[in-house]
Amino acid sequence: MRSSSAVICVLGLVPWASCHEPQRPLHDPTQLQPAHQGSSPQSPHNAAPSLRDELLHLHKELVSIPSVTGDENAVGNFLVEYLTERGYNAQRQFVEARDGSPSGKERFNVLAWKGERIASPKVVVTSHVDVVPPHIPYGIESGKVSGDTMIKGRGSVDAKGSVASMIVALDQLHVTSSVRAGDVMLLLVVGEEVSGDGMRAFGDSLAGRKHPARFDAVIFGEPTGNKLACGHKGGLFCDLVATGVPGHSGYPWLGKSANELMARAMVKILDADLGSSELFGDTTFNIGRFQGGVAGNVIPETAEVKFVARVAVGPESSGHLIVKEKVEKILDEVDEEAFELTCALGYGSVESNCDVDGFEKITVNYGTDIPNLAGNHTRYLYGPGNILVAHGARENLTVADLEEAVEGYQKLIVHALQQ
């Protein structure tokens, strides 16, 4: 397995149910609405742009290739071949498994740029190629393709819509000589949906150099409805175990129900103020999995919960610890000895640059790879599609969504290069 640092050497990178409102959006509280038959932007783009065929072909190929986290090899190989055929220097950066990340299969990021070598790219354009399970086949509405034509399939929104749009956008900028070879690098990573191990591997490969590379800006592709995000909530990802005393259900006072302890704790946490901010609203709490006990007539000895808190407070490096402390205090109030809390990942609220003319602004509640890449670069968060259909059975977006995103990425890349 090739090390991350070896690839960087190849690149030649040198010095460089609560009563609280769950979200107070930056502007219109209806800015994110569930998509029904697609989520067309303001202009339908019914007159086909010249890039439509290539954009739709690339998007179809990407969505058609299954790439659930841990099994991204096939889509990565496709991208290397696709980009190489279009004159890019495309390299694989192999990613070793980390705690909580998939293992057992060869996995790699794809790094691509124009020119023989890239000394110090000014701008990195990045998104992820992995998706959540299960794989859902690609589908497009029948009939003549227009801007309103809907496309479905796993990853069509999150985040292969971003991947396809940013590749076509950068390619068009090169065709028109709007950017110079070596100024912009594509970074397409694995593992974002689970632990961010792909982006962290890329960051580690830079930090391990005597003179780390420094970028002016990084543009992160995620579904923002083609609005420019001013940031997103942080996250606290934890496992919680309650331990009680088993016994006969007819004599509950002789035992100690782990399920009851867990239920009481969860209600108190859901009703608690876990922190808020003007930009991101309230910290929210999701009980993703609750299991415990062995039978209805047995006092349960153990109960387990997996939860995620979406952290509305900062700073980015430690805001999650504020929420964790509040959770721990509540657990102690319920029972000082019964609970064991283990949190694998966490970070506070994340801000990004949204001061660019021509874009509507938004804040989002989901996590991204932004906190997994350290540095003092300017950060932008943008991409096609509606997050409210991502990860669902009807993940979809329209042709116009993709086309508008190409224009948006072009504007962001040019803007970032001029700063």
Short mmCIF file of C-alpha atoms in Angstrom, two decimals:
data_model
loop_
_atom_site.label_atom_id
_atom_site.label_comp_id
_atom_site.label_asym_id
_atom_site.label_seq_id
_atom_site.Cartn_x
_atom_site.Cartn_y
_atom_site.Cartn_z
CA MET A 1 0.00 0.00 0.00
CA ARG A 2 1.42 3.35 -1.04
CA SER A 3 1.79 5.93 1.72
CA SER A 4 0.11 9.36 1.60
CA SER A 5 3.45 11.09 1.83
CA ALA A 6 4.68 9.22 -1.23
CA VAL A 7 1.88 10.63 -3.32
CA ILE A 8 2.63 14.13 -2.11
CA CYS A 9 6.19 13.61 -3.27
CA VAL A 10 4.82 12.65 -6.69
CA LEU A 11 2.83 15.85 -6.70
CA GLY A 12 5.86 17.91 -5.84
CA LEU A 13 3.89 20.00 -3.34
CA VAL A 14 6.44 22.38 -1.87
CA PRO A 15 6.15 25.25 0.63
CA TRP A 16 2.99 26.36 0.46
CA ALA A 17 -39.20 17.04 20.79
CA SER A 18 -37.86 20.03 22.44
CA CYS A 19 -39.54 23.33 23.16
CA HIS A 20 -36.67 25.11 21.48
CA GLU A 21 -36.73 26.00 17.79
CA PRO A 22 -34.32 23.45 16.22
CA GLN A 23 -32.87 25.95 13.77
CA ARG A 24 -32.92 29.69 13.27
CA PRO A 25 -31.85 30.04 9.64
CA LEU A 26 -29.82 32.96 8.41
CA HIS A 27 -32.70 34.23 6.26
CA ASP A 28 -35.99 32.72 5.10
CA PRO A 29 -37.12 29.82 7.34
CA THR A 30 -38.56 28.12 4.27
CA GLN A 31 -35.23 28.20 2.43
CA LEU A 32 -34.95 24.42 2.57
CA GLN A 33 -38.11 22.66 1.43
CA PRO A 34 -38.49 18.93 0.73
CA ALA A 35 -38.15 18.19 -2.98
CA HIS A 36 -41.11 16.45 -4.61
CA GLN A 37 -40.41 16.11 -8.31
CA GLY A 38 -36.96 17.67 -8.22
CA SER A 39 -35.67 20.95 -6.87
CA SER A 40 -35.29 23.33 -9.77
CA PRO A 41 -33.44 26.59 -9.20
CA GLN A 42 -34.89 29.95 -10.09
CA SER A 43 -34.18 29.70 -13.82
CA PRO A 44 -35.30 26.53 -15.62
CA HIS A 45 -32.45 26.50 -18.17
CA ASN A 46 -34.72 24.91 -20.73
CA ALA A 47 -32.40 26.06 -23.50
CA ALA A 48 -29.70 23.37 -23.36
CA PRO A 49 -26.21 24.75 -22.70
CA SER A 50 -23.37 23.34 -24.78
CA LEU A 51 -21.98 21.41 -21.81
CA ARG A 52 -25.21 19.54 -21.01
CA ASP A 53 -24.36 16.28 -22.77
CA GLU A 54 -20.96 15.93 -21.09
CA LEU A 55 -22.34 16.95 -17.69
CA LEU A 56 -25.22 14.47 -17.80
CA HIS A 57 -22.99 11.70 -19.13
CA LEU A 58 -20.47 12.17 -16.31
CA HIS A 59 -23.19 12.41 -13.65
CA LYS A 60 -24.87 9.24 -14.95
CA GLU A 61 -21.59 7.30 -14.92
CA LEU A 62 -20.82 8.39 -11.35
CA VAL A 63 -24.27 7.61 -9.94
CA SER A 64 -24.42 4.27 -11.76
CA ILE A 65 -21.26 3.02 -10.03
CA PRO A 66 -22.01 1.76 -6.49
CA SER A 67 -19.69 3.42 -3.97
CA VAL A 68 -21.03 2.91 -0.44
CA THR A 69 -18.40 4.01 2.06
CA GLY A 70 -15.64 1.41 2.15
CA ASP A 71 -16.25 0.30 -1.43
CA GLU A 72 -15.20 3.36 -3.45
CA ASN A 73 -12.53 1.63 -5.53
CA ALA A 74 -14.56 1.31 -8.76
CA VAL A 75 -15.70 4.93 -8.87
CA GLY A 76 -12.16 6.07 -8.08
CA ASN A 77 -10.72 4.07 -10.96
CA PHE A 78 -13.37 5.50 -13.29
CA LEU A 79 -12.45 9.06 -12.27
CA VAL A 80 -8.74 8.49 -12.78
CA GLU A 81 -9.38 7.19 -16.29
CA TYR A 82 -11.93 9.93 -17.10
CA LEU A 83 -9.69 12.77 -15.95
CA THR A 84 -6.58 11.34 -17.60
CA GLU A 85 -8.39 11.15 -20.94
CA ARG A 86 -9.14 14.87 -20.58
CA GLY A 87 -5.54 15.89 -20.10
CA TYR A 88 -5.35 15.87 -16.31
CA ASN A 89 -2.53 14.42 -14.30
CA ALA A 90 -4.63 12.14 -12.07
CA GLN A 91 -3.07 10.39 -9.10
CA ARG A 92 -4.32 7.91 -6.51
CA GLN A 93 -3.66 8.71 -2.86
CA PHE A 94 -4.14 5.53 -0.90
CA VAL A 95 -6.01 5.79 2.40
CA GLU A 96 -5.36 3.55 5.38
CA ALA A 97 -8.26 2.55 7.62
CA ARG A 98 -8.70 4.48 10.86
CA ASP A 99 -10.79 3.91 13.98
CA GLY A 100 -14.42 3.78 12.92
CA SER A 101 -13.60 3.69 9.20
CA PRO A 102 -14.06 0.72 6.84
CA SER A 103 -11.16 -1.65 6.36
CA GLY A 104 -10.27 -4.66 4.27
CA LYS A 105 -10.40 -3.06 0.81
CA GLU A 106 -7.93 -0.86 -1.04
CA ARG A 107 -9.24 2.70 -1.01
CA PHE A 108 -7.86 5.92 -2.40
CA ASN A 109 -8.49 9.61 -2.95
CA VAL A 110 -8.12 11.04 -6.45
CA LEU A 111 -5.95 14.13 -6.92
CA ALA A 112 -5.96 15.76 -10.37
CA TRP A 113 -4.56 18.87 -12.03
CA LYS A 114 -3.53 20.17 -15.43
CA GLY A 115 0.17 20.20 -16.27
CA GLU A 116 3.10 17.91 -15.58
CA ARG A 117 3.70 18.90 -11.96
CA ILE A 118 1.89 21.08 -9.48
CA ALA A 119 4.11 23.10 -7.18
CA SER A 120 1.59 24.92 -5.06
CA PRO A 121 -2.08 25.07 -6.12
CA LYS A 122 -3.82 28.25 -5.10
CA VAL A 123 -7.28 26.68 -4.97
CA VAL A 124 -8.44 23.15 -4.17
CA VAL A 125 -11.89 22.04 -5.35
CA THR A 126 -13.09 19.00 -3.44
CA SER A 127 -16.00 16.68 -2.74
CA HIS A 128 -16.52 13.05 -1.76
CA VAL A 129 -17.21 9.98 -3.89
CA ASP A 130 -18.64 7.72 -1.18
CA VAL A 131 -22.37 7.45 -0.50
CA VAL A 132 -24.65 6.03 2.20
CA PRO A 133 -26.28 2.61 1.70
CA PRO A 134 -28.10 1.15 -0.04
CA HIS A 135 -27.15 1.63 -3.68
CA ILE A 136 -30.11 3.01 -5.67
CA PRO A 137 -29.78 2.73 -9.47
CA TYR A 138 -29.58 5.79 -11.69
CA GLY A 139 -32.81 6.96 -13.29
CA ILE A 140 -33.87 9.90 -15.44
CA GLU A 141 -37.33 11.00 -16.54
CA SER A 142 -38.30 9.84 -20.00
CA GLY A 143 -38.86 12.23 -22.85
CA LYS A 144 -36.94 15.19 -24.15
CA VAL A 145 -34.39 16.41 -21.62
CA SER A 146 -34.95 19.91 -20.28
CA GLY A 147 -33.86 21.86 -17.25
CA ASP A 148 -36.84 20.47 -15.34
CA THR A 149 -35.97 16.84 -16.08
CA MET A 150 -35.50 14.95 -12.82
CA ILE A 151 -32.62 12.59 -12.13
CA LYS A 152 -32.73 10.01 -9.34
CA GLY A 153 -30.31 7.58 -7.73
CA ARG A 154 -28.06 7.20 -4.73
CA GLY A 155 -25.49 9.96 -4.73
CA SER A 156 -27.26 11.97 -7.41
CA VAL A 157 -27.36 14.75 -4.80
CA ASP A 158 -24.89 13.75 -2.09
CA ALA A 159 -22.40 14.29 -3.47
CA LYS A 160 -21.89 13.05 -7.04
CA GLY A 161 -23.89 16.03 -8.24
CA SER A 162 -21.14 18.21 -6.82
CA VAL A 163 -18.38 15.99 -8.22
CA ALA A 164 -19.77 16.07 -11.77
CA SER A 165 -20.50 19.81 -11.70
CA MET A 166 -17.11 20.86 -10.35
CA ILE A 167 -15.21 18.69 -12.83
CA VAL A 168 -17.12 20.13 -15.80
CA ALA A 169 -16.78 23.65 -14.37
CA LEU A 170 -13.00 23.39 -14.02
CA ASP A 171 -12.67 21.77 -17.43
CA GLN A 172 -14.55 24.66 -19.04
CA LEU A 173 -12.32 27.19 -17.28
CA HIS A 174 -9.26 25.44 -18.70
CA VAL A 175 -10.79 25.33 -22.19
CA THR A 176 -11.36 29.09 -22.11
CA SER A 177 -7.94 29.74 -20.49
CA SER A 178 -9.70 31.36 -17.53
CA VAL A 179 -7.37 29.51 -15.16
CA ARG A 180 -3.72 28.55 -15.50
CA ALA A 181 -2.43 24.99 -15.30
CA GLY A 182 -1.33 24.32 -11.75
CA ASP A 183 -3.49 26.97 -10.10
CA VAL A 184 -6.36 24.61 -9.25
CA MET A 185 -6.33 21.04 -8.00
CA LEU A 186 -9.24 18.60 -7.84
CA LEU A 187 -9.44 16.49 -4.68
CA LEU A 188 -12.06 13.72 -4.67
CA VAL A 189 -12.03 11.86 -1.38
CA VAL A 190 -13.37 8.68 0.17
CA GLY A 191 -14.97 8.15 3.55
CA GLU A 192 -16.76 11.44 4.20
CA GLU A 193 -20.03 9.77 5.16
CA VAL A 194 -18.47 7.78 8.03
CA SER A 195 -15.33 9.25 9.54
CA GLY A 196 -13.73 11.62 7.03
CA ASP A 197 -10.71 9.35 6.76
CA GLY A 198 -10.04 10.32 3.14
CA MET A 199 -9.79 14.04 3.86
CA ARG A 200 -7.85 13.43 7.04
CA ALA A 201 -5.37 11.29 5.12
CA PHE A 202 -4.89 14.13 2.65
CA GLY A 203 -4.42 16.63 5.48
CA ASP A 204 -1.95 14.36 7.27
CA SER A 205 0.11 13.98 4.11
CA LEU A 206 0.50 17.76 3.96
CA ALA A 207 1.22 18.24 7.66
CA GLY A 208 3.92 15.57 7.52
CA ARG A 209 6.11 17.63 5.22
CA LYS A 210 8.89 19.87 6.47
CA HIS A 211 7.31 22.75 4.55
CA PRO A 212 3.56 22.06 4.43
CA ALA A 213 1.56 23.09 1.39
CA ARG A 214 -0.66 26.11 1.85
CA PHE A 215 -3.72 26.83 -0.24
CA ASP A 216 -5.40 30.20 -0.62
CA ALA A 217 -8.86 28.62 -0.72
CA VAL A 218 -10.67 25.28 -0.65
CA ILE A 219 -14.12 24.90 -2.24
CA PHE A 220 -16.08 22.04 -0.64
CA GLY A 221 -18.88 20.45 -2.66
CA GLU A 222 -22.02 19.43 -0.76
CA PRO A 223 -25.75 19.88 -1.46
CA THR A 224 -26.61 23.49 -0.52
CA GLY A 225 -29.33 24.08 -3.11
CA ASN A 226 -26.80 26.10 -5.11
CA LYS A 227 -26.63 28.65 -2.31
CA LEU A 228 -23.39 29.65 -0.65
CA ALA A 229 -23.21 28.35 2.90
CA CYS A 230 -21.99 30.59 5.70
CA GLY A 231 -21.24 27.47 7.70
CA HIS A 232 -22.69 24.36 9.26
CA LYS A 233 -23.34 22.93 12.66
CA GLY A 234 -20.73 20.86 14.42
CA GLY A 235 -21.27 17.32 15.58
CA LEU A 236 -20.88 15.05 18.58
CA PHE A 237 -21.02 11.32 17.69
CA CYS A 238 -21.37 9.03 20.70
CA ASP A 239 -22.24 5.58 22.06
CA LEU A 240 -23.93 5.42 25.45
CA VAL A 241 -24.32 2.28 27.60
CA ALA A 242 -26.51 1.99 30.71
CA THR A 243 -25.94 -0.91 33.10
CA GLY A 244 -28.59 -2.07 35.56
CA VAL A 245 -29.46 -5.16 37.60
CA PRO A 246 -31.50 -7.94 35.92
CA GLY A 247 -34.42 -9.69 37.56
CA HIS A 248 -38.04 -10.82 37.27
CA SER A 249 -40.35 -8.20 35.75
CA GLY A 250 -42.95 -8.92 38.42
CA TYR A 251 -40.62 -7.43 41.05
CA PRO A 252 -39.11 -4.36 39.42
CA TRP A 253 -38.04 -2.89 42.76
CA LEU A 254 -35.62 -5.79 43.24
CA GLY A 255 -33.77 -4.99 40.03
CA LYS A 256 -32.60 -1.94 38.17
CA SER A 257 -33.89 -1.43 34.63
CA ALA A 258 -31.23 -0.22 32.22
CA ASN A 259 -33.94 0.63 29.71
CA GLU A 260 -35.73 2.82 32.24
CA LEU A 261 -32.51 4.60 33.15
CA MET A 262 -31.75 5.22 29.48
CA ALA A 263 -35.27 6.41 28.72
CA ARG A 264 -35.23 8.89 31.60
CA ALA A 265 -31.84 10.19 30.53
CA MET A 266 -32.89 10.60 26.90
CA VAL A 267 -36.01 12.58 27.83
CA LYS A 268 -33.98 14.93 30.03
CA ILE A 269 -31.40 15.46 27.29
CA LEU A 270 -34.05 16.09 24.64
CA ASP A 271 -35.67 18.71 26.87
CA ALA A 272 -32.40 20.37 27.84
CA ASP A 273 -30.80 23.50 26.43
CA LEU A 274 -27.60 22.13 24.91
CA GLY A 275 -26.41 25.48 23.60
CA SER A 276 -27.34 27.84 20.78
CA SER A 277 -25.97 30.63 18.61
CA GLU A 278 -27.41 33.38 16.45
CA LEU A 279 -26.06 31.89 13.23
CA PHE A 280 -26.87 28.21 13.75
CA GLY A 281 -29.83 28.17 16.12
CA ASP A 282 -30.13 25.46 18.79
CA THR A 283 -28.01 22.38 19.27
CA THR A 284 -30.21 19.39 18.34
CA PHE A 285 -30.06 15.79 19.55
CA ASN A 286 -30.91 12.65 17.59
CA ILE A 287 -31.32 9.21 19.17
CA GLY A 288 -30.29 7.18 16.16
CA ARG A 289 -30.43 3.72 17.74
CA PHE A 290 -31.87 2.45 21.05
CA GLN A 291 -31.66 -1.19 22.07
CA GLY A 292 -31.75 -3.05 25.36
CA GLY A 293 -33.02 -6.06 27.25
CA VAL A 294 -33.64 -9.67 26.27
CA ALA A 295 -37.37 -10.26 26.88
CA GLY A 296 -40.52 -8.47 27.96
CA ASN A 297 -40.65 -10.25 31.31
CA VAL A 298 -37.01 -9.66 32.27
CA ILE A 299 -35.68 -6.50 33.90
CA PRO A 300 -33.06 -5.37 31.32
CA GLU A 301 -29.46 -5.39 32.50
CA THR A 302 -28.04 -3.27 29.67
CA ALA A 303 -29.28 -0.66 27.22
CA GLU A 304 -27.35 1.00 24.42
CA VAL A 305 -27.94 4.20 22.47
CA LYS A 306 -26.13 5.69 19.51
CA PHE A 307 -26.72 9.42 19.22
CA VAL A 308 -25.58 12.43 17.27
CA ALA A 309 -25.83 15.99 18.53
CA ARG A 310 -25.67 18.74 15.92
CA VAL A 311 -23.63 21.37 17.72
CA ALA A 312 -24.64 25.02 17.27
CA VAL A 313 -21.87 26.48 19.42
CA GLY A 314 -18.19 27.10 18.86
CA PRO A 315 -15.31 27.25 18.72
CA GLU A 316 -14.83 24.67 15.98
CA SER A 317 -12.06 22.91 17.89
CA SER A 318 -13.95 22.48 21.15
CA GLY A 319 -17.61 23.48 20.88
CA HIS A 320 -18.63 19.82 20.98
CA LEU A 321 -16.98 19.46 24.39
CA ILE A 322 -19.41 22.04 25.79
CA VAL A 323 -22.30 19.86 24.63
CA LYS A 324 -20.65 16.68 25.89
CA GLU A 325 -20.24 18.23 29.35
CA LYS A 326 -23.95 19.13 29.45
CA VAL A 327 -24.88 15.56 28.46
CA GLU A 328 -22.59 14.08 31.11
CA LYS A 329 -24.11 16.30 33.79
CA ILE A 330 -27.59 15.08 32.90
CA LEU A 331 -26.46 11.45 33.00
CA ASP A 332 -25.01 11.97 36.48
CA GLU A 333 -28.30 13.51 37.61
CA VAL A 334 -30.15 10.37 36.49
CA ASP A 335 -27.60 7.91 37.94
CA GLU A 336 -23.97 8.63 38.77
CA GLU A 337 -22.81 5.03 38.25
CA ALA A 338 -24.99 3.52 35.52
CA PHE A 339 -23.74 5.23 32.36
CA GLU A 340 -20.66 4.90 30.18
CA LEU A 341 -20.30 7.50 27.42
CA THR A 342 -17.88 7.04 24.51
CA CYS A 343 -17.61 9.72 21.81
CA ALA A 344 -15.59 8.85 18.72
CA LEU A 345 -15.80 12.15 16.84
CA GLY A 346 -16.67 15.73 17.60
CA TYR A 347 -16.22 19.35 16.58
CA GLY A 348 -17.91 22.68 17.19
CA SER A 349 -19.84 24.82 14.73
CA VAL A 350 -18.03 25.50 11.45
CA GLU A 351 -18.02 28.82 9.63
CA SER A 352 -17.22 29.30 5.94
CA ASN A 353 -16.95 32.29 3.63
CA CYS A 354 -20.23 33.38 2.06
CA ASP A 355 -19.27 36.93 1.11
CA VAL A 356 -19.32 36.46 -2.66
CA ASP A 357 -21.49 38.55 -4.98
CA GLY A 358 -24.17 36.74 -6.92
CA PHE A 359 -24.97 34.00 -4.41
CA GLU A 360 -27.85 33.54 -2.00
CA LYS A 361 -26.71 32.58 1.50
CA ILE A 362 -27.65 29.68 3.73
CA THR A 363 -26.64 27.78 6.86
CA VAL A 364 -26.92 23.99 7.08
CA ASN A 365 -27.20 21.42 9.87
CA TYR A 366 -25.19 18.55 8.42
CA GLY A 367 -21.48 17.82 8.71
CA THR A 368 -18.83 18.08 6.01
CA ASP A 369 -15.13 17.46 5.49
CA ILE A 370 -14.30 21.10 6.25
CA PRO A 371 -13.10 20.44 9.82
CA ASN A 372 -11.06 17.45 8.63
CA LEU A 373 -8.64 19.69 6.69
CA ALA A 374 -6.58 21.94 8.89
CA GLY A 375 -5.14 25.22 7.61
CA ASN A 376 -5.77 28.92 7.34
CA HIS A 377 -7.23 28.76 3.83
CA THR A 378 -10.52 30.45 2.96
CA ARG A 379 -13.34 27.88 2.98
CA TYR A 380 -16.36 27.84 0.67
CA LEU A 381 -19.29 25.38 0.85
CA TYR A 382 -21.51 25.02 -2.20
CA GLY A 383 -23.22 22.47 -4.41
CA PRO A 384 -26.37 21.33 -6.25
CA GLY A 385 -29.34 19.50 -4.79
CA ASN A 386 -31.51 19.59 -1.69
CA ILE A 387 -30.11 18.01 1.48
CA LEU A 388 -33.66 17.07 2.53
CA VAL A 389 -33.79 14.34 -0.14
CA ALA A 390 -30.20 13.16 0.37
CA HIS A 391 -29.80 9.80 2.12
CA GLY A 392 -33.45 9.03 1.31
CA ALA A 393 -35.20 6.59 -1.01
CA ARG A 394 -36.10 9.41 -3.44
CA GLU A 395 -32.80 11.22 -3.69
CA ASN A 396 -33.15 13.45 -6.74
CA LEU A 397 -32.28 16.72 -8.44
CA THR A 398 -32.93 18.34 -11.81
CA VAL A 399 -30.79 18.93 -14.86
CA ALA A 400 -31.02 22.66 -14.15
CA ASP A 401 -29.63 22.08 -10.65
CA LEU A 402 -26.51 20.55 -12.16
CA GLU A 403 -26.13 23.22 -14.82
CA GLU A 404 -26.51 26.05 -12.35
CA ALA A 405 -23.88 24.41 -10.15
CA VAL A 406 -21.38 24.41 -13.03
CA GLU A 407 -21.81 28.18 -13.30
CA GLY A 408 -21.57 28.54 -9.53
CA TYR A 409 -18.35 26.57 -9.25
CA GLN A 410 -16.84 28.58 -12.08
CA LYS A 411 -17.68 31.84 -10.30
CA LEU A 412 -16.26 30.55 -7.00
CA ILE A 413 -13.03 29.30 -8.57
CA VAL A 414 -12.41 32.59 -10.39
CA HIS A 415 -13.32 34.57 -7.27
CA ALA A 416 -10.97 32.52 -5.10
CA LEU A 417 -8.09 32.95 -7.54
CA GLN A 418 -8.55 36.72 -7.54
CA GLN A 419 -8.45 37.13 -3.77
#
